[in-house]
Coordinates of C-alpha atoms and ligand atoms in Angstrom, one line a residue:
X9 CA -0.6 15.9 21.4
X10 CA -0.5 18.1 24.5
X11 CA 2.2 17.3 27.0
X12 CA 0.3 18.0 30.2
X13 CA -0.6 15.1 32.4
X14 CA -3.9 15.2 34.2
X15 CA -4.9 13.3 37.4
X16 CA -8.6 12.4 37.9
X17 CA -10.0 11.2 41.2
X18 CA -13.0 8.9 40.7
X19 CA -14.0 6.5 38.0
X20 CA -17.7 7.3 38.0
X21 CA -19.4 8.7 34.9
X22 CA -17.7 12.1 35.3
X23 CA -14.2 10.7 35.8
X24 CA -14.4 8.1 33.0
X25 CA -15.9 10.5 30.5
X26 CA -13.3 13.2 31.3
X27 CA -10.5 10.7 30.7
X28 CA -11.9 9.7 27.3
X29 CA -12.6 13.3 26.3
X30 CA -9.0 14.3 27.2
X31 CA -7.6 11.3 25.3
X32 CA -9.6 12.3 22.2
X33 CA -7.7 15.6 22.3
X34 CA -4.4 13.9 22.8
X35 CA -4.1 14.5 26.6
X36 CA -2.9 11.7 28.9
X37 CA -4.5 11.1 32.3
X38 CA -4.4 8.8 35.3
X39 CA -7.6 7.8 37.0
X40 CA -7.5 7.0 40.7
X41 CA -10.5 5.0 41.9
X42 CA -10.9 3.8 45.5
X43 CA -13.0 0.7 44.8
X44 CA -11.3 -2.3 43.4
X45 CA -14.1 -3.3 41.1
X46 CA -16.7 -1.0 39.5
X47 CA -19.7 -2.9 40.6
X48 CA -23.5 -3.0 39.8
X49 CA -24.4 0.1 41.7
X50 CA -27.3 2.4 41.7
X51 CA -30.4 3.0 39.7
X52 CA -31.0 3.1 36.0
X53 CA -30.0 6.2 34.0
X54 CA -31.9 8.1 31.5
X55 CA -29.3 9.5 29.1
X56 CA -30.9 12.4 27.3
X57 CA -29.8 13.6 23.8
X58 CA -27.5 16.4 25.1
X59 CA -25.3 13.8 26.8
X60 CA -25.9 11.1 24.2
X61 CA -24.4 13.3 21.5
X62 CA -21.2 13.7 23.5
X63 CA -20.9 9.9 24.2
X64 CA -21.6 9.2 20.5
X65 CA -18.7 11.6 19.5
X66 CA -16.5 9.4 21.7
X67 CA -17.2 6.5 19.5
X68 CA -19.7 4.7 21.8
X69 CA -22.9 4.7 19.7
X70 CA -22.9 1.0 18.9
X71 CA -22.2 0.0 22.5
X72 CA -24.9 2.4 23.8
X73 CA -27.5 1.1 21.3
X74 CA -26.7 -2.5 22.3
X75 CA -27.4 -1.8 26.0
X76 CA -30.1 0.8 25.8
X77 CA -33.8 1.0 25.3
X78 CA -35.1 4.0 23.3
X79 CA -38.4 4.8 24.9
X80 CA -41.3 5.9 22.8
X81 CA -42.5 8.5 25.2
X82 CA -42.4 9.9 28.8
X83 CA -45.9 9.3 30.2
X84 CA -47.0 11.5 33.1
X85 CA -49.7 10.0 35.2
X86 CA -51.6 10.7 38.4
X87 CA -49.9 8.7 41.1
X88 CA -53.2 8.1 43.0
X89 CA -55.4 6.9 40.2
X90 CA -53.0 6.1 37.4
X91 CA -54.9 8.4 35.1
X92 CA -52.8 9.8 32.2
X93 CA -51.9 13.5 32.4
X94 CA -49.7 14.0 29.3
X95 CA -47.3 12.0 27.1
X96 CA -44.1 13.6 25.8
X97 CA -43.1 12.0 22.5
X98 CA -39.6 10.6 22.4
X99 CA -38.5 7.8 20.0
X100 CA -37.9 9.0 16.4
X101 CA -39.3 12.4 17.3
X102 CA -36.6 13.2 19.9
X103 CA -33.9 11.7 17.7
X104 CA -34.9 14.0 14.9
X105 CA -35.4 17.1 17.1
X106 CA -32.2 16.8 19.1
X107 CA -29.8 14.8 16.9
X108 CA -29.5 11.8 19.2
X109 CA -32.0 9.4 20.8
X110 CA -33.2 9.5 24.4
X111 CA -31.8 6.3 25.9
X112 CA -32.5 4.3 29.0
X113 CA -29.6 2.3 30.5
X114 CA -28.7 0.5 33.6
X115 CA -26.0 2.6 35.4
X116 CA -23.7 -0.4 35.5
X117 CA -24.0 -0.9 31.7
X118 CA -23.0 2.8 31.0
X119 CA -20.1 2.5 33.4
X120 CA -19.0 -0.8 31.7
X121 CA -19.2 0.8 28.3
X122 CA -17.1 3.8 29.5
X123 CA -14.7 1.5 31.3
X124 CA -14.1 -0.7 28.2
X125 CA -13.3 2.3 26.1
X126 CA -10.9 3.6 28.8
X127 CA -9.1 0.2 28.9
X128 CA -8.7 0.3 25.1
X129 CA -7.2 3.9 25.3
X130 CA -3.4 4.0 25.5
X131 CA -3.4 7.6 26.9
X132 CA -5.3 6.6 30.1
X133 CA -3.8 4.9 33.1
X134 CA -6.6 3.4 35.4
X135 CA -5.6 2.6 39.0
X136 CA -8.3 0.8 40.9
X137 CA -8.4 0.2 44.7
X138 CA -6.4 3.4 45.4
X139 CA -8.0 6.2 47.4
X140 CA -7.2 9.9 46.8
X141 CA -6.6 11.4 50.3
X142 CA -5.7 15.0 49.6
X143 CA -4.2 17.3 47.0
X144 CA -1.8 20.2 47.2
X145 CA -0.7 22.6 44.5
X146 CA 2.4 24.7 43.7
X147 CA 3.0 27.1 40.9
X148 CA 4.3 24.3 38.6
X149 CA 2.0 21.4 39.4
X150 CA -0.2 19.4 41.8
X151 CA 0.6 16.6 44.2
X152 CA -2.0 14.0 44.9
X153 CA -1.5 12.2 48.2
X154 CA -2.6 8.5 48.3
X155 CA -2.5 6.2 51.4
X156 CA 1.3 5.6 51.3
X157 CA 2.6 7.4 48.2
X158 CA 2.0 10.5 46.1
X159 CA 1.6 11.3 42.4
X160 CA 2.5 14.5 40.5
X161 CA 0.3 16.0 37.8
X162 CA -0.1 19.3 35.9
X163 CA -3.8 19.4 36.8
X164 CA -6.1 17.6 39.2
X165 CA -9.8 16.9 38.4
X166 CA -11.9 15.9 41.4
X167 CA -14.6 13.6 40.0
X168 CA -15.1 11.9 43.4
X169 CA -18.8 12.4 43.7
X170 CA -21.2 14.2 46.0
X171 CA -19.2 13.4 49.1
X172 CA -15.9 14.5 47.5
X173 CA -12.9 14.4 49.7
X174 CA -10.9 16.6 47.4
X175 CA -13.5 19.4 47.3
X176 CA -11.9 21.0 50.4
X177 CA -8.8 21.8 48.2
X178 CA -10.9 24.3 46.1
X179 CA -11.3 27.5 48.1
X180 CA -14.9 28.7 48.1
X181 CA -16.4 25.3 47.0
X182 CA -20.0 24.7 48.3
X183 CA -20.6 22.0 50.9
X184 CA -22.9 19.0 50.2
X185 CA -26.2 19.1 52.1
X186 CA -29.2 16.7 52.3
X187 CA -32.2 17.6 50.2
X188 CA -34.5 16.1 52.8
X189 CA -35.5 13.4 50.3
X190 CA -34.5 9.8 49.7
X191 CA -34.6 7.8 46.5
X192 CA -35.7 4.1 46.7
X193 CA -34.9 1.8 43.9
X194 CA -35.6 -1.7 42.7
X195 CA -35.5 -3.6 39.4
X196 CA -38.1 -6.1 38.4
X197 CA -37.1 -8.9 36.0
X198 CA -39.4 -8.6 33.0
X199 CA -41.0 -12.0 33.6
X200 CA -42.1 -11.0 37.1
X201 CA -43.4 -7.5 36.2
X202 CA -47.2 -6.9 36.6
X203 CA -48.7 -7.1 33.1
X204 CA -50.0 -3.5 33.2
X205 CA -46.6 -2.1 34.2
X206 CA -45.6 0.1 31.3
X207 CA -42.8 -1.1 29.1
X208 CA -40.8 0.6 26.3
X209 CA -41.8 4.0 27.9
X210 CA -40.7 6.1 30.8
X211 CA -43.7 6.5 33.2
X212 CA -43.7 9.2 35.8
X213 CA -46.3 9.1 38.6
X214 CA -47.0 12.4 40.3
X215 CA -48.4 12.6 43.8
X216 CA -47.8 14.5 47.0
X217 CA -46.5 11.3 48.7
X218 CA -43.9 10.3 46.2
X219 CA -42.4 10.9 42.8
X220 CA -42.1 7.6 40.9
X221 CA -40.2 6.9 37.7
X222 CA -40.5 3.5 35.9
X223 CA -38.6 2.5 32.8
X224 CA -37.0 -0.5 31.1
X225 CA -33.3 -1.1 31.3
X226 CA -30.8 -3.9 30.2
X227 CA -32.2 -3.9 26.7
X228 CA -35.7 -4.4 28.1
X229 CA -35.0 -7.4 30.3
X230 CA -35.6 -5.5 33.6
X231 CA -37.9 -2.7 34.7
X232 CA -36.3 0.0 36.9
X233 CA -38.4 1.6 39.5
X234 CA -37.3 4.8 41.5
X235 CA -39.5 6.2 44.2
X236 CA -38.5 9.6 45.7
X237 CA -40.1 10.5 49.0
X238 CA -39.5 13.3 51.6
X239 CA -37.6 11.7 54.4
X240 CA -34.7 12.9 56.7
X241 CA -32.4 9.9 56.4
X242 CA -28.7 10.2 55.6
X243 CA -26.3 7.4 54.8
X244 CA -23.5 7.0 52.3
X245 CA -23.4 4.7 49.3
X246 CA -25.6 3.6 46.4
X247 CA -26.8 0.3 47.8
X248 CA -28.1 0.7 51.4
X249 CA -31.0 -1.8 51.8
X250 CA -34.4 -0.3 52.1
X251 CA -37.3 -1.8 54.1
X252 CA -40.3 -1.7 51.9
X253 CA -42.6 -1.3 55.0
X254 CA -41.5 2.4 55.1
X255 CA -42.9 2.8 51.5
X256 CA -46.0 0.8 52.3
X257 CA -46.8 2.9 55.4
X258 CA -46.3 6.1 53.4
X259 CA -48.6 5.0 50.6
X260 CA -51.3 3.8 53.1
X261 CA -51.3 7.1 54.8
X262 CA -51.7 9.0 51.6
X263 CA -54.0 6.6 50.0
X264 CA -51.8 6.4 47.0
X265 CA -53.3 3.3 45.5
X266 CA -51.5 3.0 42.2
X267 CA -48.0 3.6 43.6
X268 CA -48.8 1.4 46.6
X269 CA -49.1 -1.6 44.4
X270 CA -45.4 -1.4 43.6
X271 CA -44.5 -1.5 47.3
X272 CA -46.7 -4.6 47.7
X273 CA -44.4 -6.5 45.4
X274 CA -41.9 -8.7 47.2
X275 CA -38.7 -7.0 45.8
X276 CA -35.4 -6.0 47.3
X277 CA -35.2 -2.2 47.6
X278 CA -32.2 0.0 48.0
X279 CA -32.3 3.5 49.5
X280 CA -30.2 6.6 48.6
X281 CA -30.1 9.9 50.4
X282 CA -30.5 12.7 47.9
X283 CA -27.8 15.2 48.5
X284 CA -27.2 18.5 46.8
X285 CA -24.1 20.7 46.1
X286 CA -25.0 24.3 45.2
X287 CA -23.3 25.0 41.8
X288 CA -22.9 28.6 42.9
X289 CA -19.7 27.7 44.9
X290 CA -16.2 27.6 43.3
X291 CA -15.5 24.8 40.9
X292 CA -11.8 25.6 40.3
X293 CA -8.8 26.9 42.1
X294 CA -5.5 27.2 40.3
X295 CA -4.7 23.7 38.9
X296 CA -7.6 21.9 40.7
X297 CA -11.1 21.6 39.4
X298 CA -14.3 19.8 40.5
X299 CA -16.6 18.0 38.0
X300 CA -19.9 16.2 38.1
X301 CA -21.6 15.6 41.4
X302 CA -18.5 16.9 43.3
X303 CA -19.2 20.3 41.8
X304 CA -23.0 20.4 41.5
X305 CA -25.0 17.3 42.7
X306 CA -28.7 17.9 42.0
X307 CA -32.0 16.3 42.7
X308 CA -32.9 13.8 40.0
X309 CA -36.3 15.3 38.9
X310 CA -35.0 16.2 35.4
X311 CA -32.6 13.2 35.1
X312 CA -29.7 15.5 34.4
X313 CA -27.0 14.8 37.0
X314 CA -25.0 12.4 34.9
X315 CA -25.8 14.4 31.7
X316 CA -24.3 17.5 33.2
X317 CA -21.2 15.5 34.2
X318 CA -20.8 14.3 30.6
X319 CA -21.2 17.9 29.3
X320 CA -18.7 19.1 31.9
X321 CA -16.2 16.5 30.7
X322 CA -16.5 17.7 27.1
X323 CA -16.0 21.4 27.9
X324 CA -13.2 20.7 30.4
X325 CA -11.2 18.7 27.8
X326 CA -11.7 21.3 25.1
X327 CA -10.4 24.0 27.5
X328 CA -7.4 22.0 28.7
X329 CA -6.4 21.3 25.1
X330 CA -6.4 25.0 24.2
X331 CA -5.1 27.0 27.2
X332 CA -2.6 26.9 30.0
X333 CA -4.0 24.8 33.0
X334 CA -5.0 27.6 35.4
X335 CA -6.7 29.6 32.6
X336 CA -8.4 26.5 31.1
X337 CA -9.9 25.5 34.4
X338 CA -11.3 29.0 35.0
X339 CA -12.7 29.1 31.5
X340 CA -14.3 25.7 32.2
X341 CA -16.0 27.0 35.3
X342 CA -17.1 30.2 33.6
X343 CA -18.7 28.3 30.7
X344 CA -20.4 25.5 32.7
X345 CA -21.7 27.3 35.8
X346 CA -24.5 29.3 34.2
X347 CA -25.9 26.3 32.4
X348 CA -25.6 23.9 35.3
X349 CA -27.1 26.4 37.7
X350 CA -30.1 26.8 35.4
X351 CA -30.6 23.0 35.2
X352 CA -30.0 22.6 38.9
X353 CA -32.7 25.2 39.8
X354 CA -35.1 23.7 37.2
X355 CA -34.7 20.2 38.7
X356 CA -35.5 21.6 42.2
X357 CA -38.5 23.4 40.8
X358 CA -39.7 20.3 39.0
X359 CA -39.5 18.4 42.3
X360 CA -41.8 21.0 43.9
X361 CA -44.3 20.8 41.1
X362 CA -44.3 17.0 41.0
X363 CA -45.0 16.8 44.8
X364 CA -48.0 19.2 44.8
X365 CA -51.2 17.9 46.4
X366 CA -54.9 18.8 46.4
X367 CA -56.2 21.7 44.3
X368 CA -52.7 22.7 43.3
X369 CA -52.0 19.2 41.9
X370 CA -55.4 19.4 40.1
X371 CA -54.4 22.7 38.5
X372 CA -51.0 21.3 37.5
X373 CA -52.5 18.3 35.8
X374 CA -55.1 20.4 34.0
X375 CA -52.4 22.7 32.7
X376 CA -50.2 19.8 31.6
X377 CA -53.0 18.1 29.8
X378 CA -54.0 21.3 28.1
X379 CA -50.5 22.0 26.9
X380 CA -50.1 18.5 25.6
X381 CA -46.9 16.3 25.3
X382 CA -45.3 18.0 22.4
X383 CA -45.4 21.4 23.9
X384 CA -44.3 20.1 27.2
X385 CA -41.3 18.5 25.6
X386 CA -40.4 21.7 23.7
X387 CA -40.1 23.4 27.1
X388 CA -37.0 21.2 27.5
X389 CA -35.4 22.1 24.2
X390 CA -32.8 24.3 26.0
X391 CA -31.7 21.2 27.9
X392 CA -31.8 18.5 25.3
X393 CA -30.7 20.7 22.4
X394 CA -27.6 22.1 24.0
X395 CA -24.3 21.8 22.1
X396 CA -20.8 22.6 23.4
Ligands
FAD150 C1 -32.1 8.1 42.2 C2 -31.2 8.8 41.2 C3 -31.6 8.8 39.9 C4 -30.8 9.4 38.9 N1 -31.1 9.4 37.6 C5 -30.4 10.1 36.7 C6 -30.8 10.0 35.3 O1 -31.7 9.3 34.9 N2 -30.0 10.7 34.4 C7 -28.9 11.4 34.8 O2 -28.3 12.1 34.0 N3 -28.5 11.5 36.1 C8 -29.3 10.8 37.1 N4 -28.9 10.8 38.4 C9 -27.7 11.6 38.8 C10 -26.4 10.8 38.5 O3 -26.5 9.5 39.1 C11 -25.2 11.5 39.1 O4 -25.2 12.8 38.8 C12 -23.9 10.9 38.5 O5 -23.8 9.5 38.8 C13 -22.6 11.6 39.1 O6 -21.5 11.0 38.6 P1 -20.1 11.3 39.2 O7 -19.1 10.6 38.4 O8 -19.9 12.8 39.4 O9 -20.1 10.7 40.7 P2 -20.2 9.2 41.2 O10 -21.0 8.4 40.3 O11 -20.6 9.3 42.6 O12 -18.7 8.7 41.1 C14 -17.7 9.0 42.0 C15 -16.6 8.0 41.9 O13 -15.5 8.5 42.7 C16 -15.0 7.4 43.5 N5 -14.4 8.0 44.7 C17 -15.0 8.7 45.7 N6 -14.1 9.2 46.5 C18 -12.9 8.8 46.1 C19 -11.5 9.1 46.5 N7 -11.3 9.8 47.6 N8 -10.5 8.5 45.8 C20 -10.8 7.8 44.7 N9 -12.0 7.5 44.2 C21 -13.1 8.1 44.9 C22 -16.3 6.6 43.8 O14 -16.0 5.3 44.2 C23 -17.0 6.6 42.5 O15 -16.6 5.6 41.6 C24 -29.6 10.2 39.3 C25 -29.3 10.2 40.7 C26 -30.1 9.5 41.6 C27 -29.7 9.6 43.0

C-alpha cells in the first residue's frame, strides 16, 4: 500500500477509471464531482479492445458483458445511396486478434458500472455535488479549493473534462477550441426502429454533408444514432436539445437521401459542440496532472476519446505506484503524449476523409472497397492492439 493520497476532480470515465486503477495498486483517492447525480448523459460509446482489456483487468468483464452489445462488424456505407463500401469484421475476429471484444455501450451504463465498482472500493472516497474551484501546489502537497472549504492531497488529477477549470493550474496546457463541428444524437427504442436500420452492427454512413454512426446499445434494446455536421455552434453540456429541422435542411440541400430518412423520424435530438484540446500542450506541472478530455479532447471519428482516457488512467496509476509524485506525473505525460497525439491526429484525418465529396469521395470508396474490411481493420492494429 502506497501512503500518498490523490485528489481527482471529475467523476466521468477518466476520473472513475483513475480512482479504480489507483485502488488496484493500493493508492487511496478522493473524487470530487460537481453534479449531485451522475445522470443519463451523452451518446453511446464504442469501447474498443485497447480500453476493454484495461476495464476487464479492473474486474468489470461480467458487468460490461451484461450491458454491452458485441457487434459483428463495422459496415461503411455511402451516405447518399446506402450502398455498402466495406465491412470491417469484429465479433470473434476482433476478440481473437486483440484479446478483448469490441463493445457497444450506452455511456450511462459504462458510468454506472464504474460507479458501482467505485462504491464497493474502500480506498475511494466519492464526493458528489462538490465543485473543484481551483488548485494550488507547494513543495509538499496540493490544496484543492472548493466553494467554502479546501482539501489537501499529495497529487491532484484534473479529470474535469474538455472545459476543465483546473487546466489553468498546469503551466503550458493547451486551451480548448471548437472544431467547427457539432454532434447530434438520438436513440431509437428497438420497437420503433425502421426495419432496415442495421442492428448488431456498427454502421458508418459517409457523405460530405454528415458523418453518421448507428449502433445498438442497452443490450440491443435501443439504437444509438450520432450525426456529425460542420456547424459553428457552441454551447456547454451533453444534453442541449437539437431542432431536427437543422438536420432536415442540411440533408435536403445535399440530397443525402439515406441519411435524410433518419431526420424525418419524430425523435428528440440532442446537440453537442465538438471541442478539441491539442495534446501537444503540457499535461503535468509538479503535483498536478490532466487526464482524459481535460488533456486531449479529440473529434470522435475513431471513437477513441474515452478509450484514451482509460489508457491514461492505467498508465498514471502505474507511475504513481512506482515513483515520487512529481517524477511519476512527468513519466505519465512522457509515455502517453506520443500515443495520444498519434490517435488525435488520426481521428482528425479520418474526419477529413469521411467528409469528402464528389470525385474524391468516389476515389475513397473505390480504395476502401478494393482494400476490403479485413485489411482496413488491420490498419487500426496499432490502436486496438496497444498494451500498457
Ligand atoms: C458524439 C461523441 C461520441 C463519442 N463516441 C466515443 C466512442 O464511441 N468511444 C470513445 O472512446 N469515446 C467517444 N467519445 C469521446 C468521449 O465521450 C470522451 O472522450 C470522454 O467522455 C471523456 O471523459 P472525461 O472523463 O475525460 O470527461 P467528461 O466525461 O466530460 O467528465 C468530466 C466530469 O467532470 C465533472 N466536472 C467538470 N468540472 C468539474 C469541477 N470543476 N469540479 C468537479 N467536477 C467537475 C463533470 O461533471 C463530469 O462528470 C465521443 C464523444 C462525442 C462528443
